[in-house]
Tab-separated table of N, CA and C in Angstrom:
chain	number	residue	atom	x	y	z
A	5	MET	N	-96.682	36.407	138.939
A	5	MET	CA	-96.324	37.080	140.176
A	5	MET	C	-95.922	36.014	141.206
A	6	ASN	N	-94.766	36.175	141.782
A	6	ASN	CA	-94.261	35.214	142.756
A	6	ASN	C	-94.669	35.637	144.166
A	7	ILE	N	-95.510	34.812	144.818
A	7	ILE	CA	-95.965	35.066	146.186
A	7	ILE	C	-95.754	33.779	146.980
A	8	PRO	N	-94.546	33.587	147.534
A	8	PRO	CA	-94.246	32.336	148.241
A	8	PRO	C	-95.216	32.045	149.388
A	9	GLU	N	-95.580	30.782	149.510
A	9	GLU	CA	-96.523	30.338	150.545
A	9	GLU	C	-95.941	30.409	151.952
A	10	ASN	N	-94.611	30.318	152.079
A	10	ASN	CA	-93.981	30.237	153.403
A	10	ASN	C	-93.753	31.591	154.057
A	11	LEU	N	-94.159	32.679	153.404
A	11	LEU	CA	-93.947	34.015	153.945
A	11	LEU	C	-95.263	34.636	154.378
A	12	LEU	N	-95.156	35.705	155.175
A	12	LEU	CA	-96.313	36.520	155.536
A	12	LEU	C	-96.133	37.876	154.864
A	13	TYR	N	-97.222	38.661	154.776
A	13	TYR	CA	-97.207	39.880	153.975
A	13	TYR	C	-97.954	41.018	154.664
A	14	THR	N	-97.706	42.237	154.161
A	14	THR	CA	-98.447	43.411	154.623
A	14	THR	C	-99.164	44.035	153.436
A	15	VAL	N	-100.146	44.873	153.711
A	15	VAL	CA	-100.832	45.581	152.633
A	15	VAL	C	-99.920	46.641	152.011
A	16	GLU	N	-98.811	46.981	152.683
A	16	GLU	CA	-97.828	47.915	152.132
A	16	GLU	C	-96.806	47.194	151.256
A	17	HIS	N	-97.004	45.902	151.025
A	17	HIS	CA	-96.206	45.096	150.090
A	17	HIS	C	-94.829	44.710	150.625
A	18	GLU	N	-94.730	44.536	151.927
A	18	GLU	CA	-93.526	43.935	152.499
A	18	GLU	C	-93.800	42.460	152.754
A	19	TRP	N	-92.743	41.655	152.674
A	19	TRP	CA	-92.846	40.254	153.071
A	19	TRP	C	-92.074	40.068	154.371
A	20	VAL	N	-92.490	39.063	155.128
A	20	VAL	CA	-91.930	38.807	156.452
A	20	VAL	C	-91.665	37.315	156.577
A	21	SER	N	-90.437	36.972	156.968
A	21	SER	CA	-90.066	35.579	157.158
A	21	SER	C	-89.636	35.371	158.604
A	22	TYR	N	-90.472	34.671	159.360
A	22	TYR	CA	-90.141	34.354	160.751
A	22	TYR	C	-89.210	33.149	160.768
A	23	ARG	N	-88.073	33.316	161.451
A	23	ARG	CA	-87.138	32.213	161.638
A	23	ARG	C	-87.025	31.971	163.143
A	24	SER	N	-86.131	31.123	163.582
A	24	SER	CA	-86.092	30.768	165.005
A	24	SER	C	-85.805	31.961	165.916
A	25	ASN	N	-84.813	32.786	165.587
A	25	ASN	CA	-84.441	33.888	166.475
A	25	ASN	C	-84.576	35.271	165.860
A	26	ASP	N	-84.944	35.330	164.608
A	26	ASP	CA	-85.053	36.631	163.961
A	26	ASP	C	-86.120	36.605	162.871
A	27	VAL	N	-86.338	37.771	162.300
A	27	VAL	CA	-87.323	37.942	161.240
A	27	VAL	C	-86.638	38.695	160.108
A	28	ILE	N	-86.796	38.204	158.892
A	28	ILE	CA	-86.244	38.876	157.719
A	28	ILE	C	-87.397	39.582	156.998
A	29	ILE	N	-87.112	40.798	156.531
A	29	ILE	CA	-88.137	41.619	155.885
A	29	ILE	C	-87.613	42.121	154.543
A	30	GLY	N	-88.490	42.137	153.554
A	30	GLY	CA	-88.164	42.679	152.246
A	30	GLY	C	-89.420	43.199	151.584
A	31	ILE	N	-89.309	43.588	150.318
A	31	ILE	CA	-90.508	43.983	149.574
A	31	ILE	C	-90.872	42.857	148.614
A	32	THR	N	-92.146	42.796	148.298
A	32	THR	CA	-92.647	41.698	147.482
A	32	THR	C	-92.286	41.853	146.000
A	33	ASP	N	-92.430	40.763	145.304
A	33	ASP	CA	-92.232	40.759	143.859
A	33	ASP	C	-93.192	41.757	143.206
A	34	TYR	N	-94.412	41.799	143.686
A	34	TYR	CA	-95.392	42.762	143.164
A	34	TYR	C	-94.884	44.190	143.365
A	35	ALA	N	-94.394	44.501	144.567
A	35	ALA	CA	-93.914	45.861	144.863
A	35	ALA	C	-92.771	46.253	143.949
A	36	GLN	N	-91.791	45.359	143.792
A	36	GLN	CA	-90.654	45.715	142.949
A	36	GLN	C	-91.079	45.897	141.502
A	37	SER	N	-92.078	45.123	141.055
A	37	SER	CA	-92.539	45.269	139.668
A	37	SER	C	-93.261	46.598	139.467
A	38	GLN	N	-93.952	47.068	140.498
A	38	GLN	CA	-94.648	48.349	140.415
A	38	GLN	C	-93.679	49.527	140.481
A	39	LEU	N	-92.598	49.365	141.241
A	39	LEU	CA	-91.603	50.434	141.371
A	39	LEU	C	-90.792	50.616	140.091
A	40	GLY	N	-90.461	49.533	139.446
A	40	GLY	CA	-89.545	49.586	138.318
A	40	GLY	C	-88.118	49.405	138.808
A	41	ASP	N	-87.164	49.860	138.027
A	41	ASP	CA	-85.749	49.635	138.345
A	41	ASP	C	-85.333	50.369	139.616
A	42	VAL	N	-84.977	49.597	140.642
A	42	VAL	CA	-84.534	50.168	141.917
A	42	VAL	C	-83.099	50.665	141.757
A	43	ILE	N	-82.869	51.931	142.168
A	43	ILE	CA	-81.539	52.521	142.021
A	43	ILE	C	-80.886	52.877	143.356
A	44	PHE	N	-81.669	52.883	144.448
A	44	PHE	CA	-81.105	53.224	145.750
A	44	PHE	C	-82.030	52.719	146.847
A	45	VAL	N	-81.436	52.215	147.929
A	45	VAL	CA	-82.201	51.780	149.094
A	45	VAL	C	-81.580	52.419	150.325
A	46	GLU	N	-82.399	53.135	151.089
A	46	GLU	CA	-81.941	53.748	152.341
A	46	GLU	C	-82.485	52.921	153.494
A	47	LEU	N	-81.564	52.363	154.287
A	47	LEU	CA	-81.949	51.493	155.397
A	47	LEU	C	-81.410	52.056	156.706
A	48	PRO	N	-82.033	51.686	157.831
A	48	PRO	CA	-81.586	52.180	159.138
A	48	PRO	C	-80.300	51.485	159.582
A	49	GLU	N	-79.716	51.987	160.643
A	49	GLU	CA	-78.523	51.357	161.204
A	49	GLU	C	-78.931	50.189	162.097
A	50	ALA	N	-78.057	49.185	162.148
A	50	ALA	CA	-78.277	48.078	163.080
A	50	ALA	C	-78.343	48.665	164.487
A	51	GLY	N	-79.224	48.118	165.304
A	51	GLY	CA	-79.415	48.610	166.653
A	51	GLY	C	-80.603	49.543	166.784
A	52	SER	N	-81.086	50.078	165.662
A	52	SER	CA	-82.266	50.944	165.682
A	52	SER	C	-83.499	50.112	166.010
A	53	SER	N	-84.463	50.740	166.647
A	53	SER	CA	-85.726	50.061	166.963
A	53	SER	C	-86.879	50.784	166.287
A	54	PHE	N	-87.867	50.000	165.869
A	54	PHE	CA	-89.042	50.549	165.206
A	54	PHE	C	-90.291	49.864	165.728
A	55	LYS	N	-91.375	50.600	165.743
A	55	LYS	CA	-92.688	50.050	166.070
A	55	LYS	C	-93.384	49.679	164.762
A	56	ALA	N	-94.277	48.737	164.818
A	56	ALA	CA	-95.038	48.340	163.635
A	56	ALA	C	-95.716	49.560	163.035
A	57	GLY	N	-95.581	49.717	161.717
A	57	GLY	CA	-96.199	50.833	161.020
A	57	GLY	C	-95.301	52.040	160.835
A	58	GLU	N	-94.191	52.098	161.560
A	58	GLU	CA	-93.273	53.229	161.413
A	58	GLU	C	-92.428	53.080	160.149
A	59	VAL	N	-92.033	54.208	159.584
A	59	VAL	CA	-91.152	54.211	158.419
A	59	VAL	C	-89.748	53.831	158.874
A	60	PHE	N	-89.151	52.825	158.211
A	60	PHE	CA	-87.787	52.435	158.572
A	60	PHE	C	-86.782	52.724	157.461
A	61	GLY	N	-87.248	53.165	156.313
A	61	GLY	CA	-86.333	53.473	155.227
A	61	GLY	C	-87.071	53.898	153.980
A	62	GLU	N	-86.311	54.016	152.893
A	62	GLU	CA	-86.882	54.393	151.609
A	62	GLU	C	-86.266	53.545	150.507
A	63	ILE	N	-87.035	53.379	149.462
A	63	ILE	CA	-86.538	52.687	148.285
A	63	ILE	C	-86.799	53.604	147.089
A	64	GLU	N	-85.743	53.842	146.325
A	64	GLU	CA	-85.844	54.765	145.198
A	64	GLU	C	-85.712	53.995	143.891
A	65	ALA	N	-86.668	54.244	143.021
A	65	ALA	CA	-86.634	53.669	141.679
A	65	ALA	C	-86.480	54.815	140.687
A	66	VAL	N	-86.353	54.483	139.429
A	66	VAL	CA	-86.135	55.507	138.409
A	66	VAL	C	-87.245	56.565	138.433
A	67	LYS	N	-88.482	56.147	138.652
A	67	LYS	CA	-89.618	57.068	138.551
A	67	LYS	C	-90.201	57.536	139.876
A	68	THR	N	-89.809	56.919	141.010
A	68	THR	CA	-90.479	57.242	142.265
A	68	THR	C	-89.621	56.884	143.477
A	69	VAL	N	-90.017	57.433	144.625
A	69	VAL	CA	-89.419	57.073	145.913
A	69	VAL	C	-90.562	56.599	146.807
A	70	SER	N	-90.388	55.443	147.456
A	70	SER	CA	-91.412	54.906	148.344
A	70	SER	C	-90.838	54.675	149.728
A	71	GLU	N	-91.666	54.943	150.728
A	71	GLU	CA	-91.259	54.672	152.100
A	71	GLU	C	-91.440	53.189	152.399
A	72	LEU	N	-90.601	52.705	153.311
A	72	LEU	CA	-90.675	51.320	153.778
A	72	LEU	C	-91.230	51.333	155.196
A	73	TYR	N	-92.224	50.500	155.466
A	73	TYR	CA	-92.892	50.481	156.766
A	73	TYR	C	-92.573	49.191	157.515
A	74	ALA	N	-92.267	49.333	158.784
A	74	ALA	CA	-91.986	48.163	159.617
A	74	ALA	C	-93.270	47.348	159.777
A	75	PRO	N	-93.270	46.086	159.355
A	75	PRO	CA	-94.471	45.268	159.494
A	75	PRO	C	-94.716	44.819	160.933
A	76	ILE	N	-93.647	44.763	161.705
A	76	ILE	CA	-93.742	44.394	163.124
A	76	ILE	C	-92.750	45.248	163.909
A	77	SER	N	-92.929	45.295	165.207
A	77	SER	CA	-92.015	46.044	166.076
A	77	SER	C	-90.779	45.205	166.370
A	78	GLY	N	-89.636	45.891	166.497
A	78	GLY	CA	-88.429	45.164	166.841
A	78	GLY	C	-87.182	45.999	166.681
A	79	LYS	N	-86.059	45.347	166.971
A	79	LYS	CA	-84.740	45.972	166.897
A	79	LYS	C	-84.001	45.426	165.683
A	80	ILE	N	-83.389	46.303	164.906
A	80	ILE	CA	-82.653	45.911	163.715
A	80	ILE	C	-81.385	45.163	164.121
A	81	LEU	N	-81.274	43.930	163.670
A	81	LEU	CA	-80.072	43.138	163.934
A	81	LEU	C	-79.027	43.372	162.851
A	82	SER	N	-79.493	43.447	161.600
A	82	SER	CA	-78.581	43.709	160.488
A	82	SER	C	-79.378	44.206	159.289
A	83	ILE	N	-78.638	44.817	158.361
A	83	ILE	CA	-79.230	45.246	157.104
A	83	ILE	C	-78.513	44.507	155.977
A	84	ASN	N	-79.124	44.484	154.827
A	84	ASN	CA	-78.514	43.853	153.663
A	84	ASN	C	-77.552	44.863	153.028
A	85	GLU	N	-76.310	44.801	153.448
A	85	GLU	CA	-75.301	45.755	152.983
A	85	GLU	C	-74.995	45.617	151.497
A	86	LYS	N	-75.303	44.478	150.906
A	86	LYS	CA	-75.065	44.279	149.474
A	86	LYS	C	-75.903	45.234	148.626
A	87	LEU	N	-77.013	45.731	149.202
A	87	LEU	CA	-77.876	46.626	148.448
A	87	LEU	C	-77.254	48.005	148.249
A	88	GLU	N	-76.246	48.354	149.063
A	88	GLU	CA	-75.573	49.641	148.883
A	88	GLU	C	-74.935	49.725	147.502
A	89	ASP	N	-74.279	48.660	147.081
A	89	ASP	CA	-73.615	48.629	145.780
A	89	ASP	C	-74.477	48.011	144.680
A	90	SER	N	-75.471	47.221	145.071
A	90	SER	CA	-76.300	46.511	144.081
A	90	SER	C	-77.786	46.570	144.446
A	91	PRO	N	-78.378	47.774	144.425
A	91	PRO	CA	-79.800	47.874	144.787
A	91	PRO	C	-80.713	47.111	143.840
A	92	GLU	N	-80.224	46.799	142.649
A	92	GLU	CA	-81.039	46.075	141.674
A	92	GLU	C	-81.365	44.657	142.120
A	93	LYS	N	-80.692	44.156	143.164
A	93	LYS	CA	-81.019	42.823	143.704
A	93	LYS	C	-82.466	42.778	144.201
A	94	VAL	N	-83.007	43.931	144.591
A	94	VAL	CA	-84.408	43.993	145.005
A	94	VAL	C	-85.302	43.605	143.837
A	95	ASN	N	-84.921	43.988	142.613
A	95	ASN	CA	-85.705	43.629	141.425
A	95	ASN	C	-85.465	42.190	141.002
A	96	SER	N	-84.218	41.788	140.947
A	96	SER	CA	-83.886	40.475	140.388
A	96	SER	C	-84.164	39.318	141.342
A	97	SER	N	-84.114	39.574	142.647
A	97	SER	CA	-84.282	38.498	143.623
A	97	SER	C	-84.879	39.045	144.923
A	98	PRO	N	-86.147	39.506	144.884
A	98	PRO	CA	-86.711	40.174	146.057
A	98	PRO	C	-86.826	39.310	147.308
A	99	TYR	N	-86.899	37.986	147.140
A	99	TYR	CA	-87.091	37.107	148.293
A	99	TYR	C	-85.805	36.442	148.790
A	100	VAL	N	-84.718	36.571	148.057
A	100	VAL	CA	-83.473	35.916	148.458
A	100	VAL	C	-82.362	36.949	148.632
A	101	GLU	N	-81.827	37.446	147.539
A	101	GLU	CA	-80.719	38.395	147.627
A	101	GLU	C	-81.173	39.818	147.928
A	102	GLY	N	-82.431	40.137	147.661
A	102	GLY	CA	-82.926	41.496	147.819
A	102	GLY	C	-83.616	41.786	149.140
A	103	TRP	N	-83.423	40.928	150.149
A	103	TRP	CA	-84.011	41.210	151.465
A	103	TRP	C	-83.460	42.545	151.987
A	104	LEU	N	-84.185	43.166	152.915
A	104	LEU	CA	-83.797	44.489	153.399
A	104	LEU	C	-83.169	44.466	154.788
A	105	ILE	N	-83.909	43.964	155.772
A	105	ILE	CA	-83.438	44.005	157.162
A	105	ILE	C	-83.746	42.691	157.884
A	106	LYS	N	-82.960	42.432	158.932
A	106	LYS	CA	-83.251	41.356	159.885
A	106	LYS	C	-83.508	42.032	161.220
A	107	ILE	N	-84.579	41.617	161.877
A	107	ILE	CA	-84.903	42.217	163.168
A	107	ILE	C	-85.174	41.149	164.220
A	108	SER	N	-85.051	41.583	165.461
A	108	SER	CA	-85.452	40.775	166.603
A	108	SER	C	-86.855	41.231	166.968
A	109	PRO	N	-87.866	40.382	166.798
A	109	PRO	CA	-89.242	40.820	167.035
A	109	PRO	C	-89.502	41.128	168.505
A	110	GLU	N	-90.298	42.159	168.727
A	110	GLU	CA	-90.606	42.635	170.073
A	110	GLU	C	-91.907	42.058	170.616
A	111	ASN	N	-92.897	41.889	169.740
A	111	ASN	CA	-94.225	41.472	170.180
A	111	ASN	C	-94.718	40.314	169.307
A	112	PRO	N	-94.690	39.085	169.834
A	112	PRO	CA	-95.092	37.918	169.035
A	112	PRO	C	-96.525	38.001	168.502
A	113	LYS	N	-97.400	38.719	169.163
A	113	LYS	CA	-98.794	38.803	168.721
A	113	LYS	C	-98.959	39.592	167.424
A	114	GLU	N	-97.972	40.425	167.084
A	114	GLU	CA	-98.071	41.199	165.846
A	114	GLU	C	-98.080	40.300	164.610
A	115	LYS	N	-97.540	39.123	164.740
A	115	LYS	CA	-97.532	38.163	163.629
A	115	LYS	C	-98.954	37.885	163.145
A	116	GLU	N	-99.907	37.909	164.076
A	116	GLU	CA	-101.302	37.606	163.757
A	116	GLU	C	-101.934	38.635	162.820
A	117	SER	N	-101.365	39.849	162.749
A	117	SER	CA	-101.944	40.903	161.910
A	117	SER	C	-101.440	40.847	160.463
A	118	LEU	N	-100.504	39.951	160.187
A	118	LEU	CA	-99.938	39.843	158.846
A	118	LEU	C	-100.800	38.939	157.960
A	119	LEU	N	-100.666	39.112	156.660
A	119	LEU	CA	-101.465	38.359	155.691
A	119	LEU	C	-100.743	37.089	155.252
A	120	ASN	N	-101.500	36.022	155.016
A	120	ASN	CA	-100.894	34.847	154.390
A	120	ASN	C	-100.835	35.088	152.882
A	121	ASN	N	-100.269	34.151	152.146
A	121	ASN	CA	-100.067	34.372	150.706
A	121	ASN	C	-101.388	34.542	149.950
A	122	ILE	N	-102.421	33.828	150.343
A	122	ILE	CA	-103.720	33.936	149.659
A	122	ILE	C	-104.341	35.308	149.916
A	123	SER	N	-104.328	35.748	151.167
A	123	SER	CA	-104.897	37.059	151.502
A	123	SER	C	-104.134	38.178	150.805
A	124	TYR	N	-102.807	38.044	150.745
A	124	TYR	CA	-102.012	39.061	150.065
A	124	TYR	C	-102.333	39.065	148.570
A	125	GLN	N	-102.407	37.903	147.973
A	125	GLN	CA	-102.722	37.814	146.547
A	125	GLN	C	-104.085	38.470	146.259
A	126	ASN	N	-105.048	38.243	147.127
A	126	ASN	CA	-106.361	38.854	146.955
A	126	ASN	C	-106.303	40.372	147.094
A	127	SER	N	-105.399	40.877	147.927
A	127	SER	CA	-105.290	42.317	148.157
A	127	SER	C	-104.712	43.070	146.959
A	128	ILE	N	-103.994	42.369	146.090
A	128	ILE	CA	-103.368	43.051	144.959
A	128	ILE	C	-104.119	42.832	143.638
A	129	LYS	N	-105.247	42.163	143.697
A	129	LYS	CA	-106.027	41.920	142.473
A	129	LYS	C	-106.725	43.183	142.029
């Protein structure tokens, strides 16, 4: 199971990458392995705003549909448009090509509620 040390995580199996001016969000390797083959990803429009914990989209696999939860509050700067034609990138490369959204974070303190790689690994045991 790939759980990069440089990312933060949620108990809902999203990963969060804080960069200088934005935050990239995706689902973890564990999540994609549990879902199976991803066939469709529904993402919000750029400019939409979400509060931490709100549903921002859905991911559909062959056997199930799962909601995606915003790990932090913010405004959507962009979505990964490549997933429209190639949703399987979530399976093959969840941390690079399979990212979901980029947001402008609203509340810096929300970062403190996210899990580090060790805590996330312990949560999925």
